[in-house]
């Protein structure tokens, strides 16, 4: 029984203190003038998302440029090695021809010397 | 297995030159030679690849500077080289097939025919002031090589490379058989 009475008393309507309405209105005015009430709640999230996307895109661009540089370097090194190999073979065969000519030249001179 | 690895490595090098790397205009089927060869070398360096390669040559290294100098006037280097495990393990008539591919504008400089050693043909393309190309066909007992260099080339400088840059000096046999003709 006591519980019922206490409950009734607790839930009974009471009038607010004087000036309560005025104080609430002032607080609303203050919040409105600072813009806190009008800004959408998720605007900050969109800005963060945009910044993240920008960061990812620029990182991606930088990475692909970097990868292209690495690939170009690798291709250049391979081409250089091919060139060195080509020079080795070309030099060897050129000198083979040169030695053949010199060998003929010296044998011709030797024949001339033998005849004289 | 080793042979396969070498062939694959060289083929990768050729492919890695890029899809735009030019092939020489030879209508010669090298498949049989490739099948029989212990090692195959294929080099296709057109003007673009030569420029790329020379960009990676070191300017502080004397030998690489020399190569850069030799290559500066070139527009292409094309090489096919086949090495065999036994003497004359290939059909020598391939050399004649290649000779037939050499078009006008090329002059025969040297012809060497040997019964036991190499057959050698050297063609050059004369230019106004310098040679504008060289074509060498070397049919040796265990190696068949074609060298085609297009562009302004100094043969003396090219020959001097041997012994430098890790390129071993050629060991020439002192004995040789008779029957040699030299066209000048």
mmCIF file of C-alpha atoms in Angstrom:
data_model
loop_
_atom_site.group_PDB
_atom_site.id
_atom_site.type_symbol
_atom_site.label_atom_id
_atom_site.label_comp_id
_atom_site.label_asym_id
_atom_site.label_seq_id
_atom_site.Cartn_x
_atom_site.Cartn_y
_atom_site.Cartn_z
ATOM 1 C CA UNK A 1 0.000 0.000 0.000
ATOM 2 C CA UNK A 2 2.733 2.356 0.930
ATOM 3 C CA UNK A 3 4.271 1.510 -2.406
ATOM 4 C CA UNK A 4 1.190 2.639 -4.281
ATOM 5 C CA UNK A 5 1.071 5.912 -2.460
ATOM 6 C CA UNK A 6 4.712 6.573 -3.027
ATOM 7 C CA UNK A 7 4.328 5.767 -6.701
ATOM 8 C CA UNK A 8 1.397 8.149 -7.027
ATOM 9 C CA UNK A 9 3.330 10.865 -5.348
ATOM 10 C CA UNK A 10 6.404 10.261 -7.562
ATOM 11 C CA UNK A 11 4.424 10.355 -10.796
ATOM 12 C CA UNK A 12 2.303 13.332 -9.745
ATOM 13 C CA UNK A 13 2.643 16.339 -12.077
ATOM 14 C CA UNK A 14 4.519 19.219 -10.604
ATOM 15 C CA UNK A 15 4.821 22.718 -11.952
ATOM 16 C CA UNK A 16 8.348 23.804 -13.032
ATOM 17 C CA UNK A 17 10.165 26.585 -11.310
ATOM 18 C CA UNK A 18 9.509 30.069 -12.524
ATOM 19 C CA UNK A 19 11.670 31.132 -15.469
ATOM 20 C CA UNK A 20 12.155 27.565 -16.655
ATOM 21 C CA UNK A 21 10.568 28.200 -20.054
ATOM 22 C CA UNK A 22 12.628 31.311 -20.565
ATOM 23 C CA UNK A 23 15.850 29.507 -19.768
ATOM 24 C CA UNK A 24 15.028 26.719 -22.279
ATOM 25 C CA UNK A 25 14.267 29.265 -25.023
ATOM 26 C CA UNK A 26 17.549 31.064 -24.388
ATOM 27 C CA UNK A 27 19.463 27.832 -24.692
ATOM 28 C CA UNK A 28 17.740 27.024 -27.966
ATOM 29 C CA UNK A 29 18.616 30.460 -29.340
ATOM 30 C CA UNK A 30 22.247 30.025 -28.351
ATOM 31 C CA UNK A 31 22.526 26.608 -30.006
ATOM 32 C CA UNK A 32 20.895 27.898 -33.202
ATOM 33 C CA UNK A 33 23.242 30.912 -33.498
ATOM 34 C CA UNK A 34 26.350 28.717 -33.162
ATOM 35 C CA UNK A 35 25.017 26.513 -35.991
ATOM 36 C CA UNK A 36 25.024 23.350 -33.985
ATOM 37 C CA UNK A 37 21.331 22.760 -34.495
ATOM 38 C CA UNK A 38 21.285 23.267 -38.324
ATOM 39 C CA UNK A 39 24.339 21.202 -39.370
ATOM 40 C CA UNK A 40 23.485 17.656 -40.510
ATOM 41 C CA UNK A 41 24.747 15.013 -38.186
ATOM 42 C CA UNK A 42 26.631 13.013 -40.912
ATOM 43 C CA UNK A 43 28.406 15.911 -42.687
ATOM 44 C CA UNK A 44 31.667 15.198 -40.867
ATOM 45 C CA UNK A 45 31.511 11.550 -41.906
ATOM 46 C CA UNK A 46 31.187 12.500 -45.590
ATOM 47 C CA UNK A 47 34.229 14.734 -45.323
ATOM 48 C CA UNK A 48 36.215 11.916 -43.772
ATOM 49 C CA UNK A 49 35.055 9.527 -46.498
ATOM 50 C CA UNK A 50 36.072 12.001 -49.225
ATOM 51 C CA UNK A 51 39.496 12.460 -47.664
ATOM 52 C CA UNK A 52 39.985 8.706 -47.455
ATOM 53 C CA UNK A 53 38.971 8.211 -51.080
ATOM 54 C CA UNK A 54 41.363 10.961 -52.146
ATOM 55 C CA UNK A 55 44.159 9.377 -50.174
ATOM 56 C CA UNK A 56 43.475 5.912 -51.634
ATOM 57 C CA UNK A 57 43.294 7.223 -55.198
ATOM 58 C CA UNK A 58 46.490 9.237 -54.901
ATOM 59 C CA UNK A 59 48.278 6.298 -53.272
ATOM 60 C CA UNK A 60 47.060 4.070 -56.070
ATOM 61 C CA UNK A 61 48.292 6.495 -58.722
ATOM 62 C CA UNK A 62 51.651 6.807 -57.020
ATOM 63 C CA UNK A 63 51.942 3.019 -56.684
ATOM 64 C CA UNK A 64 51.117 2.376 -60.341
ATOM 65 C CA UNK A 65 53.635 5.027 -61.397
ATOM 66 C CA UNK A 66 56.196 3.442 -59.103
ATOM 67 C CA UNK A 67 55.389 -0.013 -60.510
ATOM 68 C CA UNK A 68 55.758 1.298 -64.047
ATOM 69 C CA UNK A 69 59.180 2.661 -63.131
ATOM 70 C CA UNK A 70 60.208 -0.685 -61.671
ATOM 71 C CA UNK A 71 59.005 -2.518 -64.780
ATOM 72 C CA UNK A 72 60.834 -0.068 -67.031
ATOM 73 C CA UNK A 73 64.022 -0.533 -65.033
ATOM 74 C CA UNK A 74 63.703 -4.303 -65.265
ATOM 75 C CA UNK A 75 63.075 -4.125 -69.026
ATOM 76 C CA UNK A 76 66.052 -1.812 -69.454
ATOM 77 C CA UNK A 77 68.362 -4.102 -67.530
ATOM 78 C CA UNK A 78 67.219 -7.077 -69.586
ATOM 79 C CA UNK A 79 67.779 -5.120 -72.817
ATOM 80 C CA UNK A 80 71.256 -4.148 -71.590
ATOM 81 C CA UNK A 81 72.134 -7.787 -70.914
ATOM 82 C CA UNK A 82 70.856 -8.743 -74.374
ATOM 83 C CA UNK A 83 72.998 -5.988 -75.863
ATOM 84 C CA UNK A 84 76.112 -7.190 -74.041
ATOM 85 C CA UNK A 85 75.472 -10.739 -75.236
ATOM 86 C CA UNK A 86 74.942 -9.500 -78.784
ATOM 87 C CA UNK A 87 78.180 -7.496 -78.682
ATOM 88 C CA UNK A 88 80.080 -10.525 -77.431
ATOM 89 C CA UNK A 89 78.859 -12.723 -80.248
ATOM 90 C CA UNK A 90 79.242 -10.052 -82.934
ATOM 91 C CA UNK A 91 82.775 -9.237 -81.783
ATOM 92 C CA UNK A 92 83.762 -12.882 -81.760
ATOM 93 C CA UNK A 93 82.477 -13.535 -85.292
ATOM 94 C CA UNK A 94 83.947 -10.299 -86.654
ATOM 95 C CA UNK A 95 87.350 -11.270 -85.348
ATOM 96 C CA UNK A 96 86.923 -14.775 -86.687
ATOM 97 C CA UNK A 97 86.555 -13.245 -90.147
ATOM 98 C CA UNK A 98 89.490 -10.924 -89.515
ATOM 99 C CA UNK A 99 91.723 -13.788 -88.453
ATOM 100 C CA UNK A 100 90.723 -15.811 -91.473
ATOM 101 C CA UNK A 101 91.777 -12.919 -93.699
ATOM 102 C CA UNK A 102 95.027 -12.418 -91.808
ATOM 103 C CA UNK A 103 95.727 -16.125 -91.977
ATOM 104 C CA UNK A 104 95.314 -16.072 -95.739
ATOM 105 C CA UNK A 105 97.456 -12.972 -96.000
ATOM 106 C CA UNK A 106 100.296 -14.532 -94.064
ATOM 107 C CA UNK A 107 100.130 -17.791 -96.018
ATOM 108 C CA UNK A 108 100.217 -15.852 -99.309
ATOM 109 C CA UNK A 109 103.300 -13.950 -98.077
ATOM 110 C CA UNK A 110 104.889 -17.220 -97.065
ATOM 111 C CA UNK A 111 104.271 -18.719 -100.511
ATOM 112 C CA UNK A 112 105.829 -15.673 -102.153
ATOM 113 C CA UNK A 113 108.835 -15.970 -99.876
ATOM 114 C CA UNK A 114 109.217 -19.668 -100.695
ATOM 115 C CA UNK A 115 109.161 -18.981 -104.431
ATOM 116 C CA UNK A 116 111.837 -16.302 -104.252
ATOM 117 C CA UNK B 1 66.886 -30.017 -68.176
ATOM 118 C CA UNK B 2 69.793 -27.539 -68.270
ATOM 119 C CA UNK B 3 69.305 -27.116 -72.002
ATOM 120 C CA UNK B 4 65.628 -26.460 -71.538
ATOM 121 C CA UNK B 5 66.347 -23.892 -68.844
ATOM 122 C CA UNK B 6 68.848 -22.099 -71.100
ATOM 123 C CA UNK B 7 66.471 -22.081 -74.062
ATOM 124 C CA UNK B 8 63.660 -20.854 -71.895
ATOM 125 C CA UNK B 9 65.861 -18.162 -70.336
ATOM 126 C CA UNK B 10 66.895 -16.870 -73.714
ATOM 127 C CA UNK B 11 63.366 -17.058 -75.051
ATOM 128 C CA UNK B 12 62.160 -15.089 -72.039
ATOM 129 C CA UNK B 13 64.801 -12.483 -72.767
ATOM 130 C CA UNK B 14 63.571 -12.265 -76.338
ATOM 131 C CA UNK B 15 59.948 -12.032 -75.301
ATOM 132 C CA UNK B 16 60.740 -9.586 -72.539
ATOM 133 C CA UNK B 17 61.987 -7.239 -75.197
ATOM 134 C CA UNK B 18 58.329 -6.493 -75.648
ATOM 135 C CA UNK B 19 55.692 -7.257 -78.206
ATOM 136 C CA UNK B 20 56.882 -4.356 -80.315
ATOM 137 C CA UNK B 21 60.453 -5.654 -80.586
ATOM 138 C CA UNK B 22 61.112 -6.028 -84.295
ATOM 139 C CA UNK B 23 62.037 -9.299 -85.859
ATOM 140 C CA UNK B 24 64.434 -9.343 -88.790
ATOM 141 C CA UNK B 25 62.896 -9.960 -92.175
ATOM 142 C CA UNK B 26 64.328 -13.450 -92.624
ATOM 143 C CA UNK B 27 62.202 -16.122 -94.206
ATOM 144 C CA UNK B 28 64.166 -18.955 -92.642
ATOM 145 C CA UNK B 29 62.791 -21.780 -90.564
ATOM 146 C CA UNK B 30 65.067 -22.325 -87.576
ATOM 147 C CA UNK B 31 62.863 -24.868 -85.843
ATOM 148 C CA UNK B 32 64.955 -27.846 -86.853
ATOM 149 C CA UNK B 33 68.126 -26.168 -85.658
ATOM 150 C CA UNK B 34 66.453 -25.228 -82.389
ATOM 151 C CA UNK B 35 65.366 -28.818 -81.869
ATOM 152 C CA UNK B 36 68.845 -30.201 -82.393
ATOM 153 C CA UNK B 37 70.778 -27.424 -80.606
ATOM 154 C CA UNK B 38 72.062 -27.754 -77.087
ATOM 155 C CA UNK B 39 71.779 -24.013 -76.672
ATOM 156 C CA UNK B 40 69.961 -21.377 -78.674
ATOM 157 C CA UNK B 41 70.524 -17.650 -78.506
ATOM 158 C CA UNK B 42 68.121 -15.226 -80.123
ATOM 159 C CA UNK B 43 68.627 -11.485 -79.913
ATOM 160 C CA UNK B 44 66.275 -8.952 -81.461
ATOM 161 C CA UNK B 45 67.163 -5.395 -80.612
ATOM 162 C CA UNK B 46 65.528 -2.796 -82.798
ATOM 163 C CA UNK B 47 66.161 0.911 -82.537
ATOM 164 C CA UNK B 48 63.814 1.375 -79.598
ATOM 165 C CA UNK B 49 65.311 -1.471 -77.564
ATOM 166 C CA UNK B 50 68.846 -0.321 -78.395
ATOM 167 C CA UNK B 51 68.054 3.114 -77.029
ATOM 168 C CA UNK B 52 66.559 1.588 -73.913
ATOM 169 C CA UNK B 53 69.567 -0.690 -73.422
ATOM 170 C CA UNK B 54 72.125 2.071 -73.912
ATOM 171 C CA UNK B 55 70.288 4.215 -71.379
ATOM 172 C CA UNK B 56 71.215 1.594 -68.797
ATOM 173 C CA UNK B 57 74.881 1.424 -69.782
ATOM 174 C CA UNK B 58 77.099 2.995 -67.205
ATOM 175 C CA UNK B 59 78.945 6.141 -68.279
ATOM 176 C CA UNK B 60 81.553 5.649 -65.580
ATOM 177 C CA UNK B 61 82.586 2.224 -66.909
ATOM 178 C CA UNK B 62 85.111 2.396 -69.788
ATOM 179 C CA UNK B 63 83.925 -0.746 -71.533
ATOM 180 C CA UNK B 64 80.271 0.189 -71.322
ATOM 181 C CA UNK B 65 81.134 3.617 -72.703
ATOM 182 C CA UNK B 66 82.777 1.891 -75.647
ATOM 183 C CA UNK B 67 79.722 -0.220 -76.291
ATOM 184 C CA UNK B 68 77.559 2.882 -76.106
ATOM 185 C CA UNK B 69 79.818 4.476 -78.728
ATOM 186 C CA UNK B 70 79.610 1.475 -81.054
ATOM 187 C CA UNK B 71 75.854 1.193 -80.705
ATOM 188 C CA UNK B 72 75.144 4.909 -81.107
ATOM 189 C CA UNK B 73 74.755 4.710 -84.871
ATOM 190 C CA UNK B 74 72.885 1.427 -84.998
ATOM 191 C CA UNK B 75 69.229 0.825 -85.746
ATOM 192 C CA UNK B 76 69.147 -2.891 -85.071
ATOM 193 C CA UNK B 77 71.055 -5.933 -83.910
ATOM 194 C CA UNK B 78 69.697 -9.367 -84.730
ATOM 195 C CA UNK B 79 71.438 -12.584 -83.816
ATOM 196 C CA UNK B 80 70.664 -16.261 -84.007
ATOM 197 C CA UNK B 81 73.193 -18.660 -82.567
ATOM 198 C CA UNK B 82 72.872 -22.407 -82.168
ATOM 199 C CA UNK B 83 75.356 -24.557 -80.273
ATOM 200 C CA UNK B 84 75.500 -28.305 -80.732
ATOM 201 C CA UNK B 85 76.967 -31.108 -78.669
ATOM 202 C CA UNK B 86 78.462 -32.922 -81.656
ATOM 203 C CA UNK B 87 80.351 -31.753 -84.749
ATOM 204 C CA UNK B 88 78.129 -30.907 -87.682
ATOM 205 C CA UNK B 89 74.981 -32.024 -85.933
ATOM 206 C CA UNK B 90 72.983 -29.762 -88.199
ATOM 207 C CA UNK B 91 72.214 -29.412 -91.878
ATOM 208 C CA UNK B 92 74.818 -27.045 -93.339
ATOM 209 C CA UNK B 93 72.477 -26.147 -96.195
ATOM 210 C CA UNK B 94 70.772 -23.753 -93.757
ATOM 211 C CA UNK B 95 73.681 -21.394 -94.462
ATOM 212 C CA UNK B 96 72.762 -21.321 -98.142
ATOM 213 C CA UNK B 97 69.131 -20.675 -97.261
ATOM 214 C CA UNK B 98 70.211 -17.683 -95.199
ATOM 215 C CA UNK B 99 72.528 -16.399 -97.968
ATOM 216 C CA UNK B 100 69.575 -16.326 -100.343
ATOM 217 C CA UNK B 101 67.775 -13.977 -97.944
ATOM 218 C CA UNK B 102 70.427 -11.314 -98.286
ATOM 219 C CA UNK B 103 69.002 -8.698 -100.547
ATOM 220 C CA UNK B 104 70.480 -6.128 -102.844
ATOM 221 C CA UNK B 105 72.564 -3.411 -101.303
ATOM 222 C CA UNK B 106 74.778 -5.904 -99.524
ATOM 223 C CA UNK B 107 78.245 -6.675 -100.879
ATOM 224 C CA UNK B 108 80.145 -9.824 -100.152
ATOM 225 C CA UNK B 109 83.333 -8.969 -98.297
ATOM 226 C CA UNK B 110 84.701 -12.327 -97.218
ATOM 227 C CA UNK B 111 83.976 -15.943 -98.116
ATOM 228 C CA UNK B 112 85.801 -18.749 -96.333
ATOM 229 C CA UNK B 113 85.215 -22.398 -97.117
ATOM 230 C CA UNK B 114 86.962 -25.067 -95.127
ATOM 231 C CA UNK B 115 86.719 -28.833 -95.341
ATOM 232 C CA UNK B 116 87.042 -29.395 -91.627
ATOM 233 C CA UNK B 117 86.596 -26.039 -89.983
ATOM 234 C CA UNK B 118 84.178 -23.187 -90.380
ATOM 235 C CA UNK B 119 82.507 -21.732 -93.423
ATOM 236 C CA UNK B 120 82.251 -18.015 -93.132
ATOM 237 C CA UNK B 121 80.464 -15.323 -95.112
ATOM 238 C CA UNK B 122 80.695 -11.661 -94.358
ATOM 239 C CA UNK B 123 78.538 -9.140 -96.186
ATOM 240 C CA UNK B 124 78.587 -5.412 -95.701
ATOM 241 C CA UNK B 125 76.290 -2.620 -96.735
ATOM 242 C CA UNK B 126 78.474 0.287 -97.821
ATOM 243 C CA UNK B 127 77.352 3.774 -96.939
ATOM 244 C CA UNK B 128 78.534 7.190 -98.035
ATOM 245 C CA UNK B 129 81.216 7.499 -95.381
ATOM 246 C CA UNK B 130 81.038 4.307 -93.368
ATOM 247 C CA UNK B 131 79.609 0.830 -93.392
ATOM 248 C CA UNK B 132 75.867 0.842 -92.862
ATOM 249 C CA UNK B 133 75.511 -2.763 -91.889
ATOM 250 C CA UNK B 134 77.194 -6.097 -91.537
ATOM 251 C CA UNK B 135 75.860 -9.603 -92.034
ATOM 252 C CA UNK B 136 77.881 -12.584 -90.877
ATOM 253 C CA UNK B 137 77.026 -16.234 -91.440
ATOM 254 C CA UNK B 138 79.346 -18.525 -89.502
ATOM 255 C CA UNK B 139 78.872 -22.263 -89.904
ATOM 256 C CA UNK B 140 81.280 -23.887 -87.460
ATOM 257 C CA UNK B 141 81.485 -27.543 -86.467
ATOM 258 C CA UNK B 142 79.541 -27.037 -83.252
ATOM 259 C CA UNK B 143 77.972 -23.662 -83.770
ATOM 260 C CA UNK B 144 75.876 -21.943 -86.375
ATOM 261 C CA UNK B 145 75.585 -18.206 -85.997
ATOM 262 C CA UNK B 146 73.998 -15.364 -87.901
ATOM 263 C CA UNK B 147 74.854 -11.803 -86.977
ATOM 264 C CA UNK B 148 72.972 -8.950 -88.624
ATOM 265 C CA UNK B 149 73.869 -5.436 -87.556
ATOM 266 C CA UNK B 150 72.016 -2.583 -89.178
ATOM 267 C CA UNK B 151 73.301 0.961 -89.044
ATOM 268 C CA UNK B 152 76.559 2.804 -89.013
ATOM 269 C CA UNK B 153 79.115 0.377 -87.623
ATOM 270 C CA UNK B 154 82.850 0.571 -86.956
ATOM 271 C CA UNK B 155 84.156 -2.974 -87.367
ATOM 272 C CA UNK B 156 87.517 -2.129 -85.800
ATOM 273 C CA UNK B 157 85.874 -0.908 -82.615
ATOM 274 C CA UNK B 158 83.593 -3.915 -82.597
ATOM 275 C CA UNK B 159 86.546 -6.285 -82.911
ATOM 276 C CA UNK B 160 88.396 -4.517 -80.084
ATOM 277 C CA UNK B 161 85.628 -5.461 -77.670
ATOM 278 C CA UNK B 162 86.987 -8.952 -77.556
ATOM 279 C CA UNK B 163 89.153 -9.324 -74.479
ATOM 280 C CA UNK B 164 87.233 -6.587 -72.696
ATOM 281 C CA UNK B 165 84.026 -6.518 -70.802
ATOM 282 C CA UNK B 166 84.316 -10.142 -69.847
ATOM 283 C CA UNK B 167 84.321 -11.105 -73.519
ATOM 284 C CA UNK B 168 86.910 -13.851 -73.912
ATOM 285 C CA UNK B 169 89.561 -13.566 -76.596
ATOM 286 C CA UNK B 170 88.975 -15.867 -79.506
ATOM 287 C CA UNK B 171 91.266 -18.896 -79.539
ATOM 288 C CA UNK B 172 92.052 -19.426 -83.205
ATOM 289 C CA UNK B 173 93.541 -22.737 -84.292
ATOM 290 C CA UNK B 174 96.878 -22.272 -85.999
ATOM 291 C CA UNK B 175 96.332 -25.063 -88.523
ATOM 292 C CA UNK B 176 93.864 -24.733 -91.331
ATOM 293 C CA UNK B 177 93.066 -26.585 -94.480
ATOM 294 C CA UNK B 178 93.545 -25.308 -97.992
ATOM 295 C CA UNK B 179 90.868 -24.002 -100.365
ATOM 296 C CA UNK B 180 90.148 -20.527 -99.199
ATOM 297 C CA UNK B 181 88.869 -17.734 -101.334
ATOM 298 C CA UNK B 182 88.700 -14.164 -100.314
ATOM 299 C CA UNK B 183 86.528 -11.710 -102.187
ATOM 300 C CA UNK B 184 87.552 -8.136 -101.828
#
